[in-house]
Amino acid sequence: MKKVFATVWFIWLGLVLATPPALAQYGIGQQVEMPSQTGMPSGSPELLKQIGVTQNLGAQLPLDVQLRDETGQERPLRTYFTDKPVILAPVYFTCPMLCTQIINGLIKGLREVHYTPGQDFEVVIVSIDPRETAELAAGKKQSYLKRYGRPGTEGGWHFLTGREEEVSRLAAALGFRYAWDEATQQYAHASAIMVATPQGQLSHYFYGVEYRPNDLRFALIQSSQGKIGSPVEQVLLYCFHYDPVTGRYTPLILTAVKIFAVLTVLLLGSLIGYFLWQERKERQALAAGSTTANAG
């Protein structure tokens, strides 16, 4: 039996040591430069140097930034951070191309996520153009909510505008760099959305104009800190890894191997326990038989 125990121990140790730890999540203060599609109409090399996205994962957003909601009421950003994760999209509402694609891509992805804006998470879409008004934001909100097609979720969508210094401060915290293109009278910017925890810490970045529903779902589950997500979905997170370089969740085979290894050890342990119990019963039966024979 000692040999069996030794064999199980070495199998378990070998599986653990042979399986390197999962790619670590980027922690507070670590920055990842993220390639992204850009809305740069003029193609100026100088503008290219000014725009982009730096992932400030784990960084705290300035929740005291003052922004106007669709009614024109100025409120601090913390208004939208309660006990839910928040999706943020820096865009501008009169953008002739890329921003529309970003919001449409977000809506398309969220349509297939069964969580509800306002109930499970918040969506904060902020204009980087200080000239844009609350009236314009209100019109855009109504248009996009119609496209989203889920009545009763209006309270979870926030289309905000603000003064240049306030918006710039938020954009800097997001790592979102943009520039005014004088030649075309448009903003040059990258295409990216972010997810933050209820406390306002940046947890995920997704770029491009298409956002996979599962990526959004897993990001909301992780960022909610256990407040949303079924037990099955929580377990699924152990099999997927958020890669900040690609801005996507990928299957985490190494974690699956580890889980399999643990289950194997548990199974072997159960079998060993069963065999020990059987052996003990046989010894007790033999001992009882020997006692009876001696007494006779």
mmCIF file of C-alpha atoms in Angstrom:
data_model
loop_
_atom_site.group_PDB
_atom_site.id
_atom_site.type_symbol
_atom_site.label_atom_id
_atom_site.label_comp_id
_atom_site.label_asym_id
_atom_site.label_seq_id
_atom_site.Cartn_x
_atom_site.Cartn_y
_atom_site.Cartn_z
ATOM 1 C CA MET A 1 0.000 0.000 0.000
ATOM 2 C CA LYS A 2 2.908 2.357 0.672
ATOM 3 C CA LYS A 3 3.983 1.914 -2.956
ATOM 4 C CA VAL A 4 0.508 2.915 -4.121
ATOM 5 C CA PHE A 5 0.611 6.086 -2.016
ATOM 6 C CA ALA A 6 4.076 6.926 -3.341
ATOM 7 C CA THR A 7 2.926 6.435 -6.941
ATOM 8 C CA VAL A 8 -0.097 8.735 -6.481
ATOM 9 C CA TRP A 9 2.068 11.384 -4.815
ATOM 10 C CA PHE A 10 4.586 11.433 -7.653
ATOM 11 C CA ILE A 11 1.816 11.527 -10.291
ATOM 12 C CA TRP A 12 0.220 14.553 -8.605
ATOM 13 C CA LEU A 13 3.551 16.331 -8.075
ATOM 14 C CA GLY A 14 4.577 15.704 -11.671
ATOM 15 C CA LEU A 15 1.325 17.125 -13.043
ATOM 16 C CA VAL A 16 1.558 20.241 -10.902
ATOM 17 C CA LEU A 17 5.215 20.940 -11.658
ATOM 18 C CA ALA A 18 4.907 20.116 -15.347
ATOM 19 C CA THR A 19 2.008 22.558 -15.731
ATOM 20 C CA PRO A 20 3.361 26.113 -15.572
ATOM 21 C CA PRO A 21 1.159 28.749 -13.960
ATOM 22 C CA ALA A 22 -1.399 30.488 -16.142
ATOM 23 C CA LEU A 23 -0.415 33.675 -17.857
ATOM 24 C CA ALA A 24 -0.676 36.220 -15.083
ATOM 25 C CA GLN A 25 -3.239 38.933 -15.275
ATOM 26 C CA TYR A 26 -1.615 42.314 -15.624
ATOM 27 C CA GLY A 27 -1.657 43.955 -12.248
ATOM 28 C CA ILE A 28 -2.014 47.462 -10.943
ATOM 29 C CA GLY A 29 0.354 49.894 -12.568
ATOM 30 C CA GLN A 30 1.296 47.606 -15.457
ATOM 31 C CA GLN A 31 0.707 49.137 -18.858
ATOM 32 C CA VAL A 32 0.239 47.302 -22.121
ATOM 33 C CA GLU A 33 0.407 49.190 -25.371
ATOM 34 C CA MET A 34 -2.495 47.920 -27.397
ATOM 35 C CA PRO A 35 -2.606 48.022 -31.191
ATOM 36 C CA SER A 36 -5.930 49.298 -32.380
ATOM 37 C CA GLN A 37 -7.900 50.369 -35.374
ATOM 38 C CA THR A 38 -7.841 54.129 -35.675
ATOM 39 C CA GLY A 39 -10.183 56.782 -36.915
ATOM 40 C CA MET A 40 -7.596 58.963 -38.583
ATOM 41 C CA PRO A 41 -9.015 60.500 -41.710
ATOM 42 C CA SER A 42 -5.912 62.299 -42.928
ATOM 43 C CA GLY A 43 -3.383 59.541 -42.329
ATOM 44 C CA SER A 44 -0.848 62.096 -41.050
ATOM 45 C CA PRO A 45 2.262 60.459 -39.530
ATOM 46 C CA GLU A 46 2.344 63.178 -36.894
ATOM 47 C CA LEU A 47 -1.175 62.325 -35.785
ATOM 48 C CA LEU A 48 -0.250 58.650 -35.636
ATOM 49 C CA LYS A 49 2.295 59.466 -32.942
ATOM 50 C CA GLN A 50 -0.331 61.189 -30.820
ATOM 51 C CA ILE A 51 -3.077 58.606 -30.802
ATOM 52 C CA GLY A 52 -3.391 55.096 -29.394
ATOM 53 C CA VAL A 53 -4.407 53.150 -26.313
ATOM 54 C CA THR A 54 -2.295 52.242 -23.309
ATOM 55 C CA GLN A 55 -3.950 49.695 -21.060
ATOM 56 C CA ASN A 56 -3.762 51.015 -17.511
ATOM 57 C CA LEU A 57 -5.037 47.768 -16.043
ATOM 58 C CA GLY A 58 -5.808 48.012 -12.358
ATOM 59 C CA ALA A 59 -5.623 51.812 -12.386
ATOM 60 C CA GLN A 60 -8.199 53.845 -10.491
ATOM 61 C CA LEU A 61 -10.411 56.110 -12.575
ATOM 62 C CA PRO A 62 -10.905 59.713 -11.394
ATOM 63 C CA LEU A 63 -14.479 59.351 -10.185
ATOM 64 C CA ASP A 64 -14.670 63.060 -9.352
ATOM 65 C CA VAL A 65 -14.605 64.008 -13.063
ATOM 66 C CA GLN A 66 -17.669 66.140 -13.787
ATOM 67 C CA LEU A 67 -19.716 65.153 -16.863
ATOM 68 C CA ARG A 68 -23.099 66.195 -18.228
ATOM 69 C CA ASP A 69 -25.820 63.595 -18.668
ATOM 70 C CA GLU A 70 -28.426 63.658 -21.460
ATOM 71 C CA THR A 71 -30.573 66.132 -19.516
ATOM 72 C CA GLY A 72 -27.709 68.613 -19.179
ATOM 73 C CA GLN A 73 -27.232 67.875 -15.464
ATOM 74 C CA GLU A 74 -23.564 67.845 -14.462
ATOM 75 C CA ARG A 75 -22.684 64.902 -12.237
ATOM 76 C CA PRO A 76 -19.469 63.257 -11.035
ATOM 77 C CA LEU A 77 -18.414 60.061 -12.780
ATOM 78 C CA ARG A 78 -18.918 58.159 -9.512
ATOM 79 C CA THR A 79 -22.676 58.565 -10.080
ATOM 80 C CA TYR A 80 -22.447 55.650 -12.513
ATOM 81 C CA PHE A 81 -20.293 53.479 -10.244
ATOM 82 C CA THR A 82 -22.418 51.806 -7.593
ATOM 83 C CA ASP A 83 -22.328 48.062 -7.066
ATOM 84 C CA LYS A 84 -22.080 47.063 -10.739
ATOM 85 C CA PRO A 85 -19.320 46.775 -13.331
ATOM 86 C CA VAL A 86 -19.199 49.539 -15.919
ATOM 87 C CA ILE A 87 -18.474 49.417 -19.649
ATOM 88 C CA LEU A 88 -16.874 52.654 -20.894
ATOM 89 C CA ALA A 89 -16.625 53.804 -24.502
ATOM 90 C CA PRO A 90 -14.727 57.004 -25.355
ATOM 91 C CA VAL A 91 -16.103 58.273 -28.685
ATOM 92 C CA TYR A 92 -17.671 61.418 -30.101
ATOM 93 C CA PHE A 93 -21.207 61.623 -31.382
ATOM 94 C CA THR A 94 -20.603 63.503 -34.642
ATOM 95 C CA CYS A 95 -17.827 61.132 -35.694
ATOM 96 C CA PRO A 96 -18.547 60.259 -39.334
ATOM 97 C CA MET A 97 -17.343 56.670 -39.242
ATOM 98 C CA LEU A 98 -15.425 54.843 -36.510
ATOM 99 C CA CYS A 99 -17.403 55.868 -33.408
ATOM 100 C CA THR A 100 -20.663 54.673 -34.934
ATOM 101 C CA GLN A 101 -19.044 51.318 -35.636
ATOM 102 C CA ILE A 102 -17.744 51.103 -32.064
ATOM 103 C CA ILE A 103 -21.154 51.695 -30.495
ATOM 104 C CA ASN A 104 -22.887 49.442 -33.027
ATOM 105 C CA GLY A 105 -20.327 46.723 -32.291
ATOM 106 C CA LEU A 106 -20.923 47.099 -28.565
ATOM 107 C CA ILE A 107 -24.680 46.905 -29.020
ATOM 108 C CA LYS A 108 -24.357 43.854 -31.258
ATOM 109 C CA GLY A 109 -22.218 42.075 -28.667
ATOM 110 C CA LEU A 110 -24.432 43.018 -25.719
ATOM 111 C CA ARG A 111 -27.574 41.804 -27.482
ATOM 112 C CA GLU A 112 -26.255 38.267 -26.999
ATOM 113 C CA VAL A 113 -25.305 38.804 -23.349
ATOM 114 C CA HIS A 114 -28.197 37.910 -21.057
ATOM 115 C CA TYR A 115 -27.247 40.449 -18.388
ATOM 116 C CA THR A 116 -29.318 43.617 -18.224
ATOM 117 C CA PRO A 117 -27.981 47.202 -18.376
ATOM 118 C CA GLY A 118 -29.010 49.111 -15.260
ATOM 119 C CA GLN A 119 -29.604 45.912 -13.346
ATOM 120 C CA ASP A 120 -26.363 43.970 -13.791
ATOM 121 C CA PHE A 121 -24.003 46.554 -15.306
ATOM 122 C CA GLU A 122 -23.811 50.135 -16.567
ATOM 123 C CA VAL A 123 -22.794 51.475 -19.973
ATOM 124 C CA VAL A 124 -21.069 54.875 -19.990
ATOM 125 C CA ILE A 125 -20.402 56.400 -23.402
ATOM 126 C CA VAL A 126 -18.373 59.603 -23.145
ATOM 127 C CA SER A 127 -17.836 62.170 -25.903
ATOM 128 C CA ILE A 128 -14.251 63.366 -26.280
ATOM 129 C CA ASP A 129 -15.478 66.466 -28.147
ATOM 130 C CA PRO A 130 -16.144 69.308 -25.665
ATOM 131 C CA ARG A 131 -18.301 71.101 -28.233
ATOM 132 C CA GLU A 132 -20.967 68.404 -28.201
ATOM 133 C CA THR A 133 -24.116 69.072 -26.226
ATOM 134 C CA ALA A 134 -26.451 67.176 -23.937
ATOM 135 C CA GLU A 135 -29.199 67.498 -26.556
ATOM 136 C CA LEU A 136 -27.041 65.719 -29.113
ATOM 137 C CA ALA A 137 -26.207 63.018 -26.549
ATOM 138 C CA ALA A 138 -29.909 62.530 -25.778
ATOM 139 C CA GLY A 139 -30.717 62.073 -29.457
ATOM 140 C CA LYS A 140 -27.912 59.546 -29.877
ATOM 141 C CA LYS A 141 -29.084 57.655 -26.817
ATOM 142 C CA GLN A 142 -32.599 57.283 -28.163
ATOM 143 C CA SER A 143 -31.304 56.162 -31.537
ATOM 144 C CA TYR A 144 -28.967 53.537 -30.110
ATOM 145 C CA LEU A 145 -31.478 52.271 -27.553
ATOM 146 C CA LYS A 146 -33.881 51.635 -30.399
ATOM 147 C CA ARG A 147 -31.157 49.657 -32.136
ATOM 148 C CA TYR A 148 -30.410 47.726 -28.918
ATOM 149 C CA GLY A 149 -34.053 46.728 -28.751
ATOM 150 C CA ARG A 150 -34.487 45.956 -25.050
ATOM 151 C CA PRO A 151 -37.184 48.196 -23.537
ATOM 152 C CA GLY A 152 -36.721 49.061 -19.883
ATOM 153 C CA THR A 153 -32.913 49.275 -20.037
ATOM 154 C CA GLU A 154 -32.741 53.043 -20.576
ATOM 155 C CA GLY A 155 -31.485 53.627 -17.039
ATOM 156 C CA GLY A 156 -28.375 51.552 -17.699
ATOM 157 C CA TRP A 157 -27.159 53.547 -20.712
ATOM 158 C CA HIS A 158 -25.469 56.921 -20.174
ATOM 159 C CA PHE A 159 -24.388 59.199 -23.034
ATOM 160 C CA LEU A 160 -22.218 61.906 -21.499
ATOM 161 C CA THR A 161 -20.512 65.115 -22.556
ATOM 162 C CA GLY A 162 -18.198 67.410 -20.663
ATOM 163 C CA ARG A 163 -15.699 70.241 -20.540
ATOM 164 C CA GLU A 164 -12.373 69.627 -22.268
ATOM 165 C CA GLU A 165 -10.315 69.526 -19.072
ATOM 166 C CA GLU A 166 -12.653 67.001 -17.464
ATOM 167 C CA VAL A 167 -12.871 64.726 -20.501
ATOM 168 C CA SER A 168 -9.108 64.900 -21.000
ATOM 169 C CA ARG A 169 -8.523 63.828 -17.416
ATOM 170 C CA LEU A 170 -10.764 60.803 -17.854
ATOM 171 C CA ALA A 171 -9.196 59.919 -21.215
ATOM 172 C CA ALA A 172 -5.713 60.071 -19.686
ATOM 173 C CA ALA A 173 -6.770 57.687 -16.921
ATOM 174 C CA LEU A 174 -8.220 55.330 -19.545
ATOM 175 C CA GLY A 175 -4.980 55.491 -21.516
ATOM 176 C CA PHE A 176 -6.985 56.747 -24.489
ATOM 177 C CA ARG A 177 -4.990 59.199 -26.622
ATOM 178 C CA TYR A 178 -6.634 61.257 -29.354
ATOM 179 C CA ALA A 179 -5.879 64.403 -31.342
ATOM 180 C CA TRP A 180 -7.693 67.038 -33.362
ATOM 181 C CA ASP A 181 -7.023 66.859 -37.102
ATOM 182 C CA GLU A 182 -7.164 70.418 -38.370
ATOM 183 C CA ALA A 183 -7.086 69.328 -42.010
ATOM 184 C CA THR A 184 -10.346 67.411 -41.787
ATOM 185 C CA GLN A 185 -11.880 69.104 -38.757
ATOM 186 C CA GLN A 186 -12.264 65.723 -37.089
ATOM 187 C CA TYR A 187 -10.764 63.840 -34.157
ATOM 188 C CA ALA A 188 -8.192 61.147 -34.801
ATOM 189 C CA HIS A 189 -8.529 58.393 -32.235
ATOM 190 C CA ALA A 190 -8.269 54.672 -31.580
ATOM 191 C CA SER A 191 -11.159 52.250 -31.300
ATOM 192 C CA ALA A 192 -11.448 50.646 -27.882
ATOM 193 C CA ILE A 193 -13.840 50.054 -25.022
ATOM 194 C CA MET A 194 -13.007 49.380 -21.391
ATOM 195 C CA VAL A 195 -14.576 47.563 -18.455
ATOM 196 C CA ALA A 196 -14.153 48.715 -14.861
ATOM 197 C CA THR A 197 -15.040 47.286 -11.462
ATOM 198 C CA PRO A 198 -17.750 48.862 -9.276
ATOM 199 C CA GLN A 199 -14.967 50.720 -7.453
ATOM 200 C CA GLY A 200 -13.721 52.271 -10.705
ATOM 201 C CA GLN A 201 -10.619 50.156 -11.342
ATOM 202 C CA LEU A 202 -9.884 49.289 -14.964
ATOM 203 C CA SER A 203 -10.076 45.539 -15.493
ATOM 204 C CA HIS A 204 -10.425 44.857 -19.234
ATOM 205 C CA TYR A 205 -9.783 46.471 -22.604
ATOM 206 C CA PHE A 206 -11.320 45.401 -25.909
ATOM 207 C CA TYR A 207 -10.408 47.026 -29.190
ATOM 208 C CA GLY A 208 -11.593 47.107 -32.756
ATOM 209 C CA VAL A 209 -15.258 47.481 -33.677
ATOM 210 C CA GLU A 210 -16.465 43.924 -33.006
ATOM 211 C CA TYR A 211 -16.782 42.650 -29.445
ATOM 212 C CA ARG A 212 -17.440 38.976 -28.891
ATOM 213 C CA PRO A 213 -20.403 38.315 -26.582
ATOM 214 C CA ASN A 214 -18.462 35.784 -24.503
ATOM 215 C CA ASP A 215 -15.625 38.267 -24.014
ATOM 216 C CA LEU A 216 -18.071 40.886 -22.758
ATOM 217 C CA ARG A 217 -19.888 38.352 -20.579
ATOM 218 C CA PHE A 218 -16.740 37.022 -18.921
ATOM 219 C CA ALA A 219 -15.401 40.548 -18.410
ATOM 220 C CA LEU A 220 -18.622 41.600 -16.667
ATOM 221 C CA ILE A 221 -18.584 38.474 -14.480
ATOM 222 C CA GLN A 222 -14.979 39.045 -13.424
ATOM 223 C CA SER A 223 -15.402 42.771 -12.930
ATOM 224 C CA SER A 224 -18.575 42.332 -10.879
ATOM 225 C CA GLN A 225 -16.499 40.633 -8.156
ATOM 226 C CA GLY A 226 -18.949 37.787 -7.748
ATOM 227 C CA LYS A 227 -22.145 39.845 -7.878
ATOM 228 C CA ILE A 228 -23.295 38.426 -11.226
ATOM 229 C CA GLY A 229 -22.748 35.124 -12.978
ATOM 230 C CA SER A 230 -24.174 31.684 -12.295
ATOM 231 C CA PRO A 231 -22.035 29.005 -10.582
ATOM 232 C CA VAL A 232 -21.508 27.385 -13.989
ATOM 233 C CA GLU A 233 -20.289 30.673 -15.491
ATOM 234 C CA GLN A 234 -17.966 31.206 -12.538
ATOM 235 C CA VAL A 235 -16.443 27.758 -13.144
ATOM 236 C CA LEU A 236 -16.069 28.514 -16.858
ATOM 237 C CA LEU A 237 -13.810 31.441 -15.987
ATOM 238 C CA TYR A 238 -11.215 28.933 -14.789
ATOM 239 C CA CYS A 239 -11.039 27.549 -18.328
ATOM 240 C CA PHE A 240 -10.638 30.913 -20.075
ATOM 241 C CA HIS A 241 -7.923 33.509 -19.773
ATOM 242 C CA TYR A 242 -8.161 37.218 -20.558
ATOM 243 C CA ASP A 243 -5.163 38.147 -22.685
ATOM 244 C CA PRO A 244 -4.628 41.919 -22.495
ATOM 245 C CA VAL A 245 -2.328 41.877 -25.517
ATOM 246 C CA THR A 246 -5.059 40.575 -27.820
ATOM 247 C CA GLY A 247 -7.938 41.998 -25.765
ATOM 248 C CA ARG A 248 -9.755 38.661 -25.834
ATOM 249 C CA TYR A 249 -10.542 35.630 -23.735
ATOM 250 C CA THR A 250 -8.868 32.429 -24.885
ATOM 251 C CA PRO A 251 -9.285 28.832 -23.668
ATOM 252 C CA LEU A 252 -6.841 28.190 -20.876
ATOM 253 C CA ILE A 253 -5.708 24.623 -21.525
ATOM 254 C CA LEU A 254 -3.189 24.680 -18.708
ATOM 255 C CA THR A 255 -5.862 25.404 -16.148
ATOM 256 C CA ALA A 256 -8.011 22.627 -17.580
ATOM 257 C CA VAL A 257 -5.066 20.251 -17.201
ATOM 258 C CA LYS A 258 -4.641 21.303 -13.594
ATOM 259 C CA ILE A 259 -8.307 20.745 -12.874
ATOM 260 C CA PHE A 260 -8.079 17.325 -14.525
ATOM 261 C CA ALA A 261 -5.007 16.530 -12.430
ATOM 262 C CA VAL A 262 -6.808 17.427 -9.205
ATOM 263 C CA LEU A 263 -9.836 15.351 -10.193
ATOM 264 C CA THR A 264 -7.523 12.445 -11.032
ATOM 265 C CA VAL A 265 -5.855 12.661 -7.629
ATOM 266 C CA LEU A 266 -9.248 12.782 -5.917
ATOM 267 C CA LEU A 267 -10.374 9.713 -7.859
ATOM 268 C CA LEU A 268 -7.195 7.810 -7.063
ATOM 269 C CA GLY A 269 -7.477 8.839 -3.433
ATOM 270 C CA SER A 270 -11.029 7.518 -3.302
ATOM 271 C CA LEU A 271 -9.951 4.228 -4.854
ATOM 272 C CA ILE A 272 -7.086 3.882 -2.405
ATOM 273 C CA GLY A 273 -9.439 4.604 0.481
ATOM 274 C CA TYR A 274 -11.845 1.975 -0.814
ATOM 275 C CA PHE A 275 -9.080 -0.655 -1.172
ATOM 276 C CA LEU A 276 -7.755 0.126 2.315
ATOM 277 C CA TRP A 277 -11.253 -0.265 3.718
ATOM 278 C CA GLN A 278 -11.663 -3.589 1.913
ATOM 279 C CA GLU A 279 -8.275 -4.789 3.136
ATOM 280 C CA ARG A 280 -9.135 -3.809 6.686
ATOM 281 C CA LYS A 281 -12.439 -5.703 6.492
ATOM 282 C CA GLU A 282 -10.671 -8.809 5.205
ATOM 283 C CA ARG A 283 -8.115 -8.637 8.015
ATOM 284 C CA GLN A 284 -10.865 -8.229 10.585
ATOM 285 C CA ALA A 285 -12.723 -11.197 9.087
ATOM 286 C CA LEU A 286 -9.581 -13.345 9.148
ATOM 287 C CA ALA A 287 -8.834 -12.295 12.712
ATOM 288 C CA ALA A 288 -12.392 -13.115 13.772
ATOM 289 C CA GLY A 289 -12.178 -16.505 12.065
ATOM 290 C CA SER A 290 -8.862 -17.288 13.712
ATOM 291 C CA THR A 291 -10.246 -16.373 17.148
ATOM 292 C CA THR A 292 -13.258 -18.599 16.630
ATOM 293 C CA ALA A 293 -11.076 -21.517 15.541
ATOM 294 C CA ASN A 294 -8.794 -21.125 18.568
ATOM 295 C CA ALA A 295 -11.777 -20.977 20.905
ATOM 296 C CA GLY A 296 -13.119 -24.209 19.370
#
